[in-house]
mmCIF file of C-alpha atoms in Angstrom:
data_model
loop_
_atom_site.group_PDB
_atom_site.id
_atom_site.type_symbol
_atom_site.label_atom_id
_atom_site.label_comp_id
_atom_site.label_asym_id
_atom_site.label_seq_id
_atom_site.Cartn_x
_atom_site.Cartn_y
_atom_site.Cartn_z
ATOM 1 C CA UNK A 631 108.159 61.296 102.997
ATOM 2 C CA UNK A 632 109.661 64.194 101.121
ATOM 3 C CA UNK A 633 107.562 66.138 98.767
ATOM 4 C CA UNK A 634 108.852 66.794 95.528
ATOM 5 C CA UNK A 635 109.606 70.842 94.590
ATOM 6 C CA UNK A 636 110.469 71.364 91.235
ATOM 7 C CA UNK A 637 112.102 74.186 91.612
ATOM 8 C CA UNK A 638 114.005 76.671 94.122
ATOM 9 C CA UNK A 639 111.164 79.598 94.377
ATOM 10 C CA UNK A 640 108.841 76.601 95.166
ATOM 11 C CA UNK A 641 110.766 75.773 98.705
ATOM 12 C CA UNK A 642 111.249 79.437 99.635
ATOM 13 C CA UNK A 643 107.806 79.651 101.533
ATOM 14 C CA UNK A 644 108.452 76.146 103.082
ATOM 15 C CA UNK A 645 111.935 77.304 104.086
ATOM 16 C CA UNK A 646 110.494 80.805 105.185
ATOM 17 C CA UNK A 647 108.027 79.160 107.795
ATOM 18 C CA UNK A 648 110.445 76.638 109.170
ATOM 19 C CA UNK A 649 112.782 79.947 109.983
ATOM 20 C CA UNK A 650 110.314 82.194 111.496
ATOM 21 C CA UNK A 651 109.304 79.259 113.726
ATOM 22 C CA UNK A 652 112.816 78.487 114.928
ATOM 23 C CA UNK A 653 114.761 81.114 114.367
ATOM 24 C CA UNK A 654 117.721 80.979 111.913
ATOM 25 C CA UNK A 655 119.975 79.524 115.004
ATOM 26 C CA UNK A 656 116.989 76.948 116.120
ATOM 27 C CA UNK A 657 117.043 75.648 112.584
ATOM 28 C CA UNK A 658 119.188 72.731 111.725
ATOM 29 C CA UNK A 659 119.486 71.049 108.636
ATOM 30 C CA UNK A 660 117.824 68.050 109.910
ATOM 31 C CA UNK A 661 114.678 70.438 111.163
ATOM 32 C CA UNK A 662 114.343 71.935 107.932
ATOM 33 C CA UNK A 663 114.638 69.144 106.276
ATOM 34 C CA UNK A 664 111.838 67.574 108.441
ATOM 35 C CA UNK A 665 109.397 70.790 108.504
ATOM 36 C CA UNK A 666 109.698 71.636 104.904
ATOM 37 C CA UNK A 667 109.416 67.967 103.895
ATOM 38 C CA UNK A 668 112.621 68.002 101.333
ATOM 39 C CA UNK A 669 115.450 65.612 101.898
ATOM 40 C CA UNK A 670 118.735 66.889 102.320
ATOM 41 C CA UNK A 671 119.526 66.305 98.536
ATOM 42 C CA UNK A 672 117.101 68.160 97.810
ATOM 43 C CA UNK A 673 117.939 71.106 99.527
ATOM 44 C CA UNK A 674 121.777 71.003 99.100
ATOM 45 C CA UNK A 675 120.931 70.892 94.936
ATOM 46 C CA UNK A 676 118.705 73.653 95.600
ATOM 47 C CA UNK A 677 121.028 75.166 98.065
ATOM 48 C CA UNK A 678 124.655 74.383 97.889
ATOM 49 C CA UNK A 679 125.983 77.180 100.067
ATOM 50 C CA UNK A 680 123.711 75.939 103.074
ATOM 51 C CA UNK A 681 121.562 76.788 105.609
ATOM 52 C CA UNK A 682 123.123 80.677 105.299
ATOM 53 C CA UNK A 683 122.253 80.359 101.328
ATOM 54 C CA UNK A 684 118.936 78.952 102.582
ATOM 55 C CA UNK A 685 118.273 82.223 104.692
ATOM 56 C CA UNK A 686 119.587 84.602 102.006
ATOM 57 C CA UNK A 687 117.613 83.014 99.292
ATOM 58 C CA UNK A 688 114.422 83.513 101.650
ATOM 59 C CA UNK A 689 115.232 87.602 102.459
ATOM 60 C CA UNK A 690 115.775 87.909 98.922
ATOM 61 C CA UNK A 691 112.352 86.515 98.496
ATOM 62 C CA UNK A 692 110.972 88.481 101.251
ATOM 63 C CA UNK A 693 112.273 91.543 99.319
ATOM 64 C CA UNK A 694 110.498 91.321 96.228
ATOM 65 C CA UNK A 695 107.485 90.904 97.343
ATOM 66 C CA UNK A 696 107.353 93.989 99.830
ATOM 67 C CA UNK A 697 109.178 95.789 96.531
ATOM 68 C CA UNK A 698 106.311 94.830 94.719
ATOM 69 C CA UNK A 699 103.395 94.998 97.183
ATOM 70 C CA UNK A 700 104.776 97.380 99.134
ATOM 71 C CA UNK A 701 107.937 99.477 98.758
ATOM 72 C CA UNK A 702 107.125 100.637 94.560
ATOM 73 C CA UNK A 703 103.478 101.855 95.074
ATOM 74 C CA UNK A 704 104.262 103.697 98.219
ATOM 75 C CA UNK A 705 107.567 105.153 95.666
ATOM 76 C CA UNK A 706 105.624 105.949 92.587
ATOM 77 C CA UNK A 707 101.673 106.112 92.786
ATOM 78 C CA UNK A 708 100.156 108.872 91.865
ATOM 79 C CA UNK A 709 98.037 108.670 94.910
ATOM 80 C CA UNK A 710 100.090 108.558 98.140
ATOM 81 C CA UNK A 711 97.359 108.233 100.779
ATOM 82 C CA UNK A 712 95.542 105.180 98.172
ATOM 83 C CA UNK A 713 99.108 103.638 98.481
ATOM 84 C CA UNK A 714 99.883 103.578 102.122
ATOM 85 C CA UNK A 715 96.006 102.736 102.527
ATOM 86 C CA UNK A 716 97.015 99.576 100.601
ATOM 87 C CA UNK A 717 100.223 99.160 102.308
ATOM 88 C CA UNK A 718 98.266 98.756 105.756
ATOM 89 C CA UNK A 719 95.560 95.825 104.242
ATOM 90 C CA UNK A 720 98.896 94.527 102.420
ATOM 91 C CA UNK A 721 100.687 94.186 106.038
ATOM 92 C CA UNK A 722 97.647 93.295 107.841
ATOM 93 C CA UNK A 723 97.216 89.993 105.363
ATOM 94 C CA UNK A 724 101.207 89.247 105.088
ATOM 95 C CA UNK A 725 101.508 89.203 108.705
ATOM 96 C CA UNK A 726 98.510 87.438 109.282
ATOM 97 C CA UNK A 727 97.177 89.754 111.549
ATOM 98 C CA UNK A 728 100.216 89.534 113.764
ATOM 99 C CA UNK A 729 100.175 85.817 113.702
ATOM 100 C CA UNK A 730 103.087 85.878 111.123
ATOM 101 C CA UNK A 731 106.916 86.588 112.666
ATOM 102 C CA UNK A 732 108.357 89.038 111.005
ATOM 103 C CA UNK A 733 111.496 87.160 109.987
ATOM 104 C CA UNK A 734 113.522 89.954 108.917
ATOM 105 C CA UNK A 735 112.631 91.673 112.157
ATOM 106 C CA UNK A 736 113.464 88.514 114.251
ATOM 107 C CA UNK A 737 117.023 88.166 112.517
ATOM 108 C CA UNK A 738 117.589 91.909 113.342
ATOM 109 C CA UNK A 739 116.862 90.517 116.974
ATOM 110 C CA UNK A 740 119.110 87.591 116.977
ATOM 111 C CA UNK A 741 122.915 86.765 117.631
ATOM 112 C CA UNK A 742 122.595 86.307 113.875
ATOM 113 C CA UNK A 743 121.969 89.983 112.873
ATOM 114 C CA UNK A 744 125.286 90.482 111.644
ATOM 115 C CA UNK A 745 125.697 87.474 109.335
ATOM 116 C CA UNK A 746 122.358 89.401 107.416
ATOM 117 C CA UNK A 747 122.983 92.995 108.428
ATOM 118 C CA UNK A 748 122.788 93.926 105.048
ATOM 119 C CA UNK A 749 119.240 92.618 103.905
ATOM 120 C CA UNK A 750 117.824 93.530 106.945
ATOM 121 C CA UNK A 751 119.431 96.960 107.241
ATOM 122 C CA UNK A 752 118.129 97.603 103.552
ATOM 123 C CA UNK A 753 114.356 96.204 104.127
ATOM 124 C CA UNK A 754 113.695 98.584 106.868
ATOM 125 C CA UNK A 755 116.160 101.588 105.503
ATOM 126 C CA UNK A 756 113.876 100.791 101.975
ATOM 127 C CA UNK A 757 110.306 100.548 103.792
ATOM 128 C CA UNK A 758 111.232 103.769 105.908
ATOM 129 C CA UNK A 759 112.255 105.830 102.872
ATOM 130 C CA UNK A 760 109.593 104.641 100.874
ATOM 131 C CA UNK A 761 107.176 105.759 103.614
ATOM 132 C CA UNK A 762 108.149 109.024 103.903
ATOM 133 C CA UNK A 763 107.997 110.055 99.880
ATOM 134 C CA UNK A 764 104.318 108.558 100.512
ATOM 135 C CA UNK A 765 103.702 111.051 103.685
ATOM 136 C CA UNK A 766 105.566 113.733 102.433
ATOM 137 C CA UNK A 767 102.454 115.598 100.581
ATOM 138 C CA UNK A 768 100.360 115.451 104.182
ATOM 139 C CA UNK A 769 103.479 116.476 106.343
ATOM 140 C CA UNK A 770 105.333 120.352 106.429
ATOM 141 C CA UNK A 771 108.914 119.025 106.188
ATOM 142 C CA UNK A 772 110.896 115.949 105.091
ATOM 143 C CA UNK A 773 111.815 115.734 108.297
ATOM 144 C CA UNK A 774 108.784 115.454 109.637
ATOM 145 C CA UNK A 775 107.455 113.021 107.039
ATOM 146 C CA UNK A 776 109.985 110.997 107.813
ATOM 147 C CA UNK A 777 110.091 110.720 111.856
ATOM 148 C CA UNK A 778 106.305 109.696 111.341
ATOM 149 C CA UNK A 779 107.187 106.962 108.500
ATOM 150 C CA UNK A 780 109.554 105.594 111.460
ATOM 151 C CA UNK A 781 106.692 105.510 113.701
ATOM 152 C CA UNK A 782 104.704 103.813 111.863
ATOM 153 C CA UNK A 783 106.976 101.181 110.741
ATOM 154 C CA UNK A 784 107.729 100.987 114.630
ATOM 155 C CA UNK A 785 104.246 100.747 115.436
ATOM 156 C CA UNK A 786 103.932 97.818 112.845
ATOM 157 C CA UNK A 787 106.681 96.051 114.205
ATOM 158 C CA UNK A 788 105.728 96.564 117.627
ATOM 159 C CA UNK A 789 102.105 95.092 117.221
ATOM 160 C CA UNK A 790 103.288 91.829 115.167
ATOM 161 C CA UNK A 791 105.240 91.190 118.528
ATOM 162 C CA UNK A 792 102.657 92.037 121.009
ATOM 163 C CA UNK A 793 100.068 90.093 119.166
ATOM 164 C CA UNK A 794 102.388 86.994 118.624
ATOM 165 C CA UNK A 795 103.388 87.028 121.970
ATOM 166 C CA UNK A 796 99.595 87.559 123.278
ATOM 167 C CA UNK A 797 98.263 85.345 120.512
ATOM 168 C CA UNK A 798 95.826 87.531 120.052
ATOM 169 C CA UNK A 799 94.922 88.701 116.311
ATOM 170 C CA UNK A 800 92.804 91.672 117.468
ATOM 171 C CA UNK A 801 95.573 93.173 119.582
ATOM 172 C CA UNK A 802 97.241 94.025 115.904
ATOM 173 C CA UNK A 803 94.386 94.510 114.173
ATOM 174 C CA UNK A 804 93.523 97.268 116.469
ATOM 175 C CA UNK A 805 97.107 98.684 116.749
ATOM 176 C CA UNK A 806 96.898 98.759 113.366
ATOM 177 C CA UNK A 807 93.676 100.650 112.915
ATOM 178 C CA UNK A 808 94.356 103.213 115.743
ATOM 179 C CA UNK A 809 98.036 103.685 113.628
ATOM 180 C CA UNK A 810 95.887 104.590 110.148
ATOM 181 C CA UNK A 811 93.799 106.533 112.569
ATOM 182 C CA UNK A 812 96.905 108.985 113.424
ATOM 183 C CA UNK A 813 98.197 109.067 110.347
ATOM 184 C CA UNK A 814 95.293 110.108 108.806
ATOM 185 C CA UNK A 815 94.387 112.655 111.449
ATOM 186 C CA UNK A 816 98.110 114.238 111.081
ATOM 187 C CA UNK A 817 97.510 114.194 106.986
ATOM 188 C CA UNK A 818 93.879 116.094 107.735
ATOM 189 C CA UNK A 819 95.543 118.524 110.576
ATOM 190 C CA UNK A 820 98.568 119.063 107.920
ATOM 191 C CA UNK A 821 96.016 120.223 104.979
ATOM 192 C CA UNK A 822 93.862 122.529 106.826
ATOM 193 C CA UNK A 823 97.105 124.382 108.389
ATOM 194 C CA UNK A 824 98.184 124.664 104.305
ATOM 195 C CA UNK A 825 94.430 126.253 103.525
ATOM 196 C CA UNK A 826 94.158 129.046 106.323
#
């Protein structure tokens, strides 16, 4: 029986879920239609442009809320190190510990990239450059502030796969941890160099 979703934001998460688990190729109308429990009526009023609408409308999603829990405090707190302190626990909960697919990461994977090349191009260009005004107090250059902002995004990415594929929470959870554990130790090594 379809459930009833009064509005478009309300089938974004439903829609979100049914992609990561099938990939935006894997997921036919009829699938999403069955996984998010909305009849095809309901999703072609929602969504008249599609399944690609569908997708867009979820990246869009995905986008404001790493903007909001993510991308702005890293860009404009007045304590970096609080903010990408609270950008790991942020990524460790949306992610679910590495139980959650990365969606925009799996698109950027998929014979589909191109068709979103935009979105996903901009979420990582965004997180990346929002990442390095964050380290750039701890590092000596931009340069270098940004080659580690790369790593850890990298490292990020990396563990949500190995921990998916492994199903194994812990394997993230400690990736994660030994990432903070670098970053901080760079941030430490960086300051003492600036006090001699």
């Amino acid at each position: 029986m379809a459930r009833t979703v009064a509005e478009k934001a309300d089938s974004l998460p439903l829609l979100a879920e049914v992609f990561r688990e099938h990939g935006y190729e894997g997921a036919s109308l009829s699938l999403i239609s069955q996984a998010s429990g909305l009849g095809k009526g309901s999703l072609y009023h929602f969504f008249p442009g599609g399944k690609e609408e569908m997708m867009a409308s979820v990246l869009a999603s995905i986008d404001h809320w790493f903007e909001e829990e993510i991308f702005h405090p890293l860009q404009s707190s007045a304590s970096p190190a609080t903010a990408i302190e609270a950008m790991f626990e942020n990524v460790r909960i949306y992610f679910a510990s590495g139980q959650r697919v990365c969606l925009v990461g799996l698109l950027g994977l998929s014979d589909s990239r191109d068709r979103f090349s935009t979105a996903i191009r901009a979420y990582f260009a965004r997180w990346v450059e929002t990442l390095t005004v964050a380290l750039r107090p701890g590092c000596q250059t931009d340069q270098a502030a940004q080659e580690q902002a790369e790593q850890i995004v990298a490292g990020i990415q990396g563990a949500i796969v190995l921990a998916r594929a492994l199903g194994s929470p812990d394997v993230f959870d400690r990736i994660l941890d030994e990432i903070k554990s670098r970053q901080h130790a760079k941030s430490r090594e960086y300051s003492l160099a600036t006090l001699r």
